[in-house]
DNA sequence: ATAATAAAAGATATCATTGTCTTTTATGTT
DNA sequence: AACATAAAAGACAATGATATCTTTTATTAT
């Protein structure tokens, strides 16, 4: 469904959000251990997320990654996915045709678009804050 | 969503089904032109589909690929996807956790599984014959 | 039998994704 | 100012997916 980059990026963002909610910034090492991801690769992903203002970062001692609580209210998963995987998941044809639209549809088009839209809506309607709040229930996990 | 192999495989199978419905076997060259796919790569995919009894093939002059009409009634898209992409699309965690289950869910689990199940149902409930019949409407396309 | 046709099989090549390693830049502490 | 910390940036490596090419096998037609 999503690329590895996107999977790690989503997990990392949720973890950063969770910790920021508790008032603490987190370092790359802490993140990659918390979400069980390859550290150097995760660094690259965090660079992209930082560049695209999904997360904030501060260099130097006591630096690290964080997200403002206010930003968590409006940040939805769709924004993260779009940064890391582009919008092909929202616009791409299920059968790989170059164009996907109602005018010249593939035989799976209408059935496929219905599900694609649900996925899109789910990602757009799910904010980081929702997931961070859910995480407080101690039911959900970010590794294995 | 699906791999290139799976996209080409689905398109190829639909085309073979369509032509078989008209009573004609089709060659690799005909298929790859009809669905606009790389020929040699498509050959490899058709080998997999043949080995897994999704399509039939006959070597030699007047040979080619075909599917029995009876088989089209029971062959659903899910079977094709499973041969070419495995079942990770049905069982994999949206955030990339090694296990996906209700016992130790990721924060996206329940929302994600809901959509994953819809996709699964759609693929299981859509038979090749349905798509082949739809193709007769001249509304749907298998390339560009 | 020979030649032609067409898929199967095997080997190899290309590319994007995934992943690592090293150097640089920014910031805080002593 | 010197040092330590931590992210940013750039170069490089490994892997798997995608794609091609060649050889073999099966079948049909002459
Ligand atoms: S054209 Fe294939 S999903 Fe829209
Ligand atoms: S555990 Fe993540 S989708 Fe099920």
Short mmCIF file of C-alpha atoms (C1' of nucleotides) and ligand atoms in Angstrom, two decimals:
data_model
loop_
_atom_site.label_atom_id
_atom_site.label_comp_id
_atom_site.label_asym_id
_atom_site.label_seq_id
_atom_site.Cartn_x
_atom_site.Cartn_y
_atom_site.Cartn_z
CA UNK A 1 0.00 0.00 0.00
CA UNK A 2 2.46 2.61 1.20
CA UNK A 3 6.20 2.68 0.55
CA UNK A 4 8.64 1.80 3.32
CA UNK A 5 9.54 5.48 3.51
CA UNK A 6 5.92 6.33 4.09
CA UNK A 7 5.42 3.60 6.68
CA UNK A 8 8.45 4.73 8.66
CA UNK A 9 7.47 8.36 8.17
CA UNK A 10 3.96 7.80 9.52
CA UNK A 11 5.22 5.83 12.51
CA UNK A 12 7.91 8.44 13.21
CA UNK A 13 5.45 11.30 13.00
CA UNK A 14 3.03 9.58 15.35
CA UNK A 15 5.83 8.95 17.83
CA UNK A 16 7.10 12.51 17.61
CA UNK A 17 3.55 13.75 18.08
CA UNK A 18 3.06 11.53 21.09
CA UNK A 19 6.26 12.74 22.74
CA UNK A 20 5.67 16.37 21.81
CA UNK A 21 2.28 16.08 23.44
CA UNK A 22 4.15 15.14 26.61
CA UNK A 23 6.40 18.16 26.11
CA UNK A 24 9.59 16.39 25.07
CA UNK A 25 11.61 16.61 21.89
CA UNK A 26 13.05 13.37 20.55
CA UNK A 27 16.31 12.57 18.81
CA UNK A 28 16.76 10.43 15.73
CA UNK A 29 18.18 7.60 17.82
CA UNK A 30 15.20 7.64 20.15
CA UNK A 31 12.78 7.67 17.24
CA UNK A 32 14.33 4.82 15.29
CA UNK A 33 14.45 2.71 18.42
CA UNK A 34 10.85 3.52 19.33
CA UNK A 35 9.46 2.61 15.94
CA UNK A 36 12.04 -0.07 15.07
CA UNK A 37 13.27 1.49 11.85
CA UNK A 38 16.71 1.74 10.22
CA UNK A 39 18.29 4.83 11.74
CA UNK A 40 20.10 6.39 8.77
CA UNK A 41 17.17 5.77 6.48
CA UNK A 42 14.81 7.28 9.01
CA UNK A 43 17.05 10.34 9.12
CA UNK A 44 16.48 10.88 5.41
CA UNK A 45 12.75 10.59 5.82
CA UNK A 46 12.73 13.03 8.72
CA UNK A 47 14.65 15.48 6.55
CA UNK A 48 11.86 15.35 4.01
CA UNK A 49 9.20 15.74 6.67
CA UNK A 50 11.06 18.69 8.16
CA UNK A 51 11.54 20.35 4.79
CA UNK A 52 7.80 20.03 4.19
CA UNK A 53 6.88 21.39 7.61
CA UNK A 54 5.28 18.19 8.81
CA UNK A 55 7.65 18.08 11.77
CA UNK A 56 10.01 20.68 13.25
CA UNK A 57 13.63 20.14 14.18
CA UNK A 58 16.28 21.90 16.22
CA UNK A 59 19.97 21.14 15.91
CA UNK A 60 22.50 20.85 18.68
CA UNK A 61 22.34 19.77 22.33
CA UNK A 62 18.81 19.33 23.63
CA UNK A 63 17.68 19.59 20.06
CA UNK A 64 15.58 17.02 18.24
CA UNK A 65 12.28 16.63 16.47
CA UNK A 66 8.92 17.91 17.64
CA UNK A 67 5.47 19.04 16.52
CA UNK A 68 3.39 21.84 18.01
CA UNK A 69 0.15 20.66 19.59
CA UNK A 70 -1.78 23.21 17.57
CA UNK A 71 -0.30 21.80 14.36
CA UNK A 72 -1.34 18.28 15.35
CA UNK A 73 -4.97 19.34 15.26
CA UNK A 74 -4.84 20.22 11.58
CA UNK A 75 -2.16 17.82 10.38
CA UNK A 76 -3.83 14.83 8.77
CA UNK A 77 -2.29 11.60 7.53
CA UNK A 78 -2.98 12.53 3.95
CA UNK A 79 -0.45 15.35 4.13
CA UNK A 80 2.25 12.98 5.34
CA UNK A 81 1.48 10.39 2.68
CA UNK A 82 1.52 13.02 -0.03
CA UNK A 83 4.96 14.25 1.01
CA UNK A 84 6.48 10.78 1.03
CA UNK A 85 4.53 8.88 -1.65
CA UNK A 86 3.06 11.66 -3.77
CA UNK A 87 -0.55 11.56 -4.84
CA UNK A 88 -0.44 8.46 -7.04
CA UNK A 89 -2.37 6.58 -4.40
CA UNK A 90 -5.22 9.05 -4.92
CA UNK A 91 -5.02 9.46 -8.66
CA UNK A 92 -3.46 6.27 -10.05
CA UNK A 93 -5.35 3.66 -12.04
CA UNK A 94 -5.69 0.28 -10.35
CA UNK A 95 -4.71 -1.46 -13.55
CA UNK A 96 -1.83 0.92 -14.28
CA UNK A 97 -3.31 2.95 -17.13
CA UNK A 98 -1.50 6.26 -17.56
CA UNK A 99 -4.67 8.23 -17.04
CA UNK A 100 -7.44 7.45 -14.60
CA UNK A 101 -10.69 9.26 -15.22
CA UNK A 102 -14.35 8.67 -15.91
CA UNK A 103 -13.96 9.53 -19.58
CA UNK A 104 -11.77 6.61 -20.56
CA UNK A 105 -11.99 4.22 -17.64
CA UNK A 106 -10.40 0.81 -17.23
CA UNK A 107 -12.83 -2.05 -16.49
CA UNK A 108 -12.09 -1.80 -12.79
CA UNK A 109 -12.34 1.97 -12.60
CA UNK A 110 -15.62 2.58 -10.82
CA UNK A 111 -15.17 -0.18 -8.27
CA UNK A 112 -11.59 0.88 -7.70
CA UNK A 113 -12.24 4.58 -7.38
CA UNK A 114 -14.88 3.92 -4.74
CA UNK A 115 -12.33 2.27 -2.50
CA UNK A 116 -9.59 4.73 -3.36
CA UNK A 117 -11.87 7.56 -2.27
CA UNK A 118 -12.60 5.86 1.02
CA UNK A 119 -8.91 5.53 1.67
CA UNK A 120 -8.43 9.17 0.78
CA UNK A 121 -11.23 10.27 3.07
CA UNK A 122 -9.92 8.15 5.89
CA UNK A 123 -6.45 9.67 5.58
CA UNK A 124 -7.79 13.20 5.24
CA UNK A 125 -10.17 12.88 8.17
CA UNK A 126 -7.65 11.35 10.52
CA UNK A 127 -5.56 13.99 12.28
CA UNK A 128 -2.32 13.32 14.05
CA UNK A 129 -3.90 14.51 17.28
CA UNK A 130 -6.56 11.80 17.03
CA UNK A 131 -3.92 9.11 16.80
CA UNK A 132 -1.82 10.68 19.54
CA UNK A 133 -4.84 10.71 21.81
CA UNK A 134 -5.57 7.08 20.92
CA UNK A 135 -2.00 6.18 21.82
CA UNK A 136 -2.69 7.21 25.41
CA UNK A 137 -4.97 4.21 25.72
CA UNK A 138 -1.91 1.91 25.72
CA UNK A 139 -3.69 -0.32 23.22
CA UNK A 140 -1.77 0.69 20.15
CA UNK A 141 1.82 0.01 19.18
CA UNK A 142 4.40 1.47 16.83
CA UNK A 143 6.63 -1.58 16.54
CA UNK A 144 6.32 -5.33 15.91
CA UNK B 1 -1.47 -0.29 -4.86
CA UNK B 2 -0.58 -3.24 -7.09
CA UNK B 3 2.84 -4.04 -8.54
CA UNK B 4 3.52 -3.49 -12.23
CA UNK B 5 3.46 -7.28 -12.67
CA UNK B 6 0.01 -7.38 -11.17
CA UNK B 7 -1.27 -4.47 -13.23
CA UNK B 8 -0.04 -6.05 -16.47
CA UNK B 9 -1.29 -9.45 -15.33
CA UNK B 10 -4.77 -8.16 -14.62
CA UNK B 11 -4.97 -6.31 -17.92
CA UNK B 12 -3.63 -9.34 -19.80
CA UNK B 13 -6.09 -11.69 -18.13
CA UNK B 14 -9.02 -9.43 -18.93
CA UNK B 15 -7.91 -9.19 -22.55
CA UNK B 16 -7.43 -12.94 -22.84
CA UNK B 17 -10.83 -13.46 -21.27
CA UNK B 18 -12.42 -11.02 -23.66
CA UNK B 19 -10.91 -12.72 -26.71
CA UNK B 20 -11.58 -16.22 -25.39
CA UNK B 21 -15.18 -15.20 -24.96
CA UNK B 22 -15.17 -14.47 -28.68
CA UNK B 23 -13.60 -17.87 -29.28
CA UNK B 24 -10.10 -16.81 -30.23
CA UNK B 25 -6.79 -17.60 -28.62
CA UNK B 26 -4.27 -14.77 -28.45
CA UNK B 27 -0.50 -14.67 -28.78
CA UNK B 28 1.92 -12.84 -26.54
CA UNK B 29 2.51 -10.22 -29.22
CA UNK B 30 -1.21 -9.57 -29.59
CA UNK B 31 -1.64 -9.30 -25.84
CA UNK B 32 1.22 -6.92 -25.18
CA UNK B 33 0.04 -4.68 -28.00
CA UNK B 34 -3.57 -4.74 -26.81
CA UNK B 35 -2.70 -3.78 -23.26
CA UNK B 36 0.38 -1.69 -24.05
CA UNK B 37 2.83 -3.62 -21.90
CA UNK B 38 6.48 -4.62 -22.36
CA UNK B 39 6.35 -7.87 -24.30
CA UNK B 40 9.14 -9.90 -22.70
CA UNK B 41 8.08 -8.87 -19.24
CA UNK B 42 4.49 -9.75 -20.00
CA UNK B 43 5.69 -13.18 -21.13
CA UNK B 44 7.14 -13.80 -17.68
CA UNK B 45 3.89 -12.77 -16.04
CA UNK B 46 1.86 -15.01 -18.34
CA UNK B 47 4.14 -17.88 -17.40
CA UNK B 48 3.23 -17.36 -13.77
CA UNK B 49 -0.46 -17.12 -14.57
CA UNK B 50 -0.27 -20.27 -16.66
CA UNK B 51 1.62 -22.18 -13.98
CA UNK B 52 -1.07 -21.18 -11.51
CA UNK B 53 -3.92 -22.15 -13.80
CA UNK B 54 -5.29 -18.64 -14.13
CA UNK B 55 -4.90 -18.83 -17.89
CA UNK B 56 -4.24 -21.73 -20.26
CA UNK B 57 -1.66 -21.84 -23.01
CA UNK B 58 -0.89 -23.94 -26.05
CA UNK B 59 2.46 -23.93 -27.82
CA UNK B 60 3.09 -23.96 -31.50
CA UNK B 61 1.25 -22.67 -34.56
CA UNK B 62 -2.30 -21.54 -33.81
CA UNK B 63 -1.37 -21.75 -30.15
CA UNK B 64 -1.66 -18.93 -27.68
CA UNK B 65 -3.33 -18.03 -24.42
CA UNK B 66 -6.96 -18.57 -23.53
CA UNK B 67 -9.42 -19.09 -20.67
CA UNK B 68 -12.46 -21.37 -20.66
CA UNK B 69 -15.74 -19.49 -20.32
CA UNK B 70 -16.71 -21.75 -17.44
CA UNK B 71 -13.52 -20.81 -15.59
CA UNK B 72 -14.25 -17.12 -16.08
CA UNK B 73 -17.39 -17.47 -14.00
CA UNK B 74 -15.47 -18.55 -10.93
CA UNK B 75 -12.18 -16.78 -11.48
CA UNK B 76 -12.12 -13.62 -9.40
CA UNK B 77 -9.58 -10.81 -9.38
CA UNK B 78 -8.41 -11.78 -5.94
CA UNK B 79 -6.96 -15.03 -7.28
CA UNK B 80 -4.94 -13.15 -9.89
CA UNK B 81 -3.65 -10.61 -7.39
CA UNK B 82 -2.65 -13.35 -4.95
CA UNK B 83 -0.62 -15.16 -7.61
CA UNK B 84 1.26 -12.03 -8.64
CA UNK B 85 1.47 -9.96 -5.45
CA UNK B 86 0.88 -12.51 -2.72
CA UNK B 87 -1.52 -11.80 0.13
CA UNK B 88 0.35 -8.91 1.74
CA UNK B 89 -2.30 -6.55 0.44
CA UNK B 90 -4.84 -8.45 2.54
CA UNK B 91 -2.73 -9.10 5.61
CA UNK B 92 -0.10 -6.36 5.77
CA UNK B 93 -0.09 -3.54 8.31
CA UNK B 94 -0.64 -0.08 6.87
CA UNK B 95 2.21 1.27 8.96
CA UNK B 96 4.51 -1.64 8.16
CA UNK B 97 4.43 -3.53 11.46
CA UNK B 98 5.56 -7.12 11.03
CA UNK B 99 2.29 -8.44 12.39
CA UNK B 100 -1.17 -7.02 11.78
CA UNK B 101 -3.85 -8.22 14.14
CA UNK B 102 -6.38 -6.98 16.65
CA UNK B 103 -4.25 -8.12 19.59
CA UNK B 104 -1.36 -5.71 19.07
CA UNK B 105 -2.66 -3.15 16.61
CA UNK B 106 -0.94 -0.09 15.23
CA UNK B 107 -2.78 3.21 15.73
CA UNK B 108 -4.23 3.05 12.23
CA UNK B 109 -5.23 -0.61 12.42
CA UNK B 110 -9.01 -0.48 12.70
CA UNK B 111 -9.47 2.28 10.18
CA UNK B 112 -7.03 0.61 7.82
CA UNK B 113 -8.44 -2.90 8.12
CA UNK B 114 -11.90 -1.59 7.29
CA UNK B 115 -10.69 -0.33 3.92
CA UNK B 116 -8.45 -3.32 3.33
CA UNK B 117 -11.43 -5.59 3.79
CA UNK B 118 -13.48 -3.59 1.31
CA UNK B 119 -10.75 -3.94 -1.24
CA UNK B 120 -10.55 -7.64 -0.53
CA UNK B 121 -14.29 -8.07 -0.90
CA UNK B 122 -14.33 -6.08 -4.11
CA UNK B 123 -11.59 -8.24 -5.61
CA UNK B 124 -13.18 -11.46 -4.41
CA UNK B 125 -16.64 -10.54 -5.61
CA UNK B 126 -15.53 -9.38 -9.04
CA UNK B 127 -15.26 -12.27 -11.47
CA UNK B 128 -13.42 -12.14 -14.75
CA UNK B 129 -16.68 -12.83 -16.56
CA UNK B 130 -18.22 -9.69 -15.08
CA UNK B 131 -15.41 -7.56 -16.45
CA UNK B 132 -15.45 -9.35 -19.78
CA UNK B 133 -19.16 -8.68 -20.07
CA UNK B 134 -18.61 -5.04 -19.16
CA UNK B 135 -15.98 -4.79 -21.88
CA UNK B 136 -18.66 -5.48 -24.47
CA UNK B 137 -20.16 -2.09 -23.70
CA UNK B 138 -17.21 -0.41 -25.45
CA UNK B 139 -16.93 1.98 -22.53
CA UNK B 140 -13.88 0.46 -20.89
CA UNK B 141 -10.26 0.40 -22.03
CA UNK B 142 -7.16 -1.65 -21.36
CA UNK B 143 -4.60 0.91 -22.47
CA UNK B 144 -3.81 4.60 -22.02
"C1'" DA C 1 11.73 -35.27 -41.84
"C1'" DT C 2 11.97 -30.23 -42.14
"C1'" DA C 3 10.59 -25.84 -41.29
"C1'" DA C 4 7.78 -22.54 -39.02
"C1'" DT C 5 5.30 -21.01 -35.03
"C1'" DA C 6 4.68 -19.92 -30.31
"C1'" DA C 7 5.22 -20.52 -25.39
"C1'" DA C 8 8.66 -21.92 -21.54
"C1'" DA C 9 12.82 -21.38 -19.40
"C1'" DG C 10 17.10 -19.37 -18.16
"C1'" DA C 11 20.44 -15.72 -18.01
"C1'" DT C 12 21.33 -11.07 -17.83
"C1'" DA C 13 20.54 -5.94 -17.58
"C1'" DT C 14 18.40 -1.70 -15.78
"C1'" DC C 15 16.23 1.01 -12.46
"C1'" DA C 16 13.97 2.72 -8.27
"C1'" DT C 17 13.67 1.86 -3.61
"C1'" DT C 18 15.80 0.96 0.46
"C1'" DG C 19 19.61 1.41 3.26
"C1'" DT C 20 24.43 2.96 4.98
"C1'" DC C 21 28.39 5.89 5.69
"C1'" DT C 22 30.92 10.25 5.96
"C1'" DT C 23 31.18 15.18 6.16
"C1'" DT C 24 29.11 19.57 7.16
"C1'" DT C 25 26.28 22.89 9.63
"C1'" DA C 26 23.90 24.66 13.62
"C1'" DT C 27 23.44 25.15 18.53
"C1'" DG C 28 24.19 24.80 23.31
"C1'" DT C 29 27.70 24.02 27.25
"C1'" DT C 30 31.95 24.57 29.57
"C1'" DA D 1 37.22 29.78 22.26
"C1'" DA D 2 36.87 24.87 22.50
"C1'" DC D 3 34.01 21.06 22.84
"C1'" DA D 4 29.97 18.18 22.58
"C1'" DT D 5 25.57 17.29 20.62
"C1'" DA D 6 22.34 16.62 17.05
"C1'" DA D 7 20.30 17.40 12.56
"C1'" DA D 8 21.36 18.33 7.41
"C1'" DA D 9 23.53 17.11 3.41
"C1'" DG D 10 25.97 14.41 0.15
"C1'" DA D 11 28.05 10.24 -1.59
"C1'" DC D 12 27.73 5.55 -1.91
"C1'" DA D 13 25.96 0.48 -1.52
"C1'" DA D 14 22.58 -3.26 -1.47
"C1'" DT D 15 18.31 -5.01 -2.79
"C1'" DG D 16 14.21 -6.12 -5.23
"C1'" DA D 17 11.24 -4.99 -9.02
"C1'" DT D 18 11.14 -4.21 -13.70
"C1'" DA D 19 12.65 -5.31 -18.20
"C1'" DT D 20 15.33 -7.58 -21.98
"C1'" DC D 21 17.67 -11.17 -24.56
"C1'" DT D 22 18.81 -15.88 -25.83
"C1'" DT D 23 18.01 -20.77 -25.85
"C1'" DT D 24 14.93 -24.61 -25.39
"C1'" DT D 25 10.68 -27.22 -25.85
"C1'" DA D 26 6.26 -28.31 -27.86
"C1'" DT D 27 3.19 -28.29 -31.73
"C1'" DT D 28 1.61 -27.74 -36.41
"C1'" DA D 29 2.06 -27.52 -41.40
"C1'" DT D 30 4.51 -28.72 -45.47
S1 LIG E 1 -8.93 4.12 -15.12
FE1 LIG E 1 -8.36 2.39 -13.97
S2 LIG E 1 -8.97 2.92 -11.97
FE2 LIG E 1 -9.57 4.67 -13.12
S1 LIG E 2 -1.49 -3.51 12.83
FE1 LIG E 2 -1.32 -1.85 11.46
S2 LIG E 2 -2.98 -2.15 10.13
FE2 LIG E 2 -3.16 -3.82 11.50
#
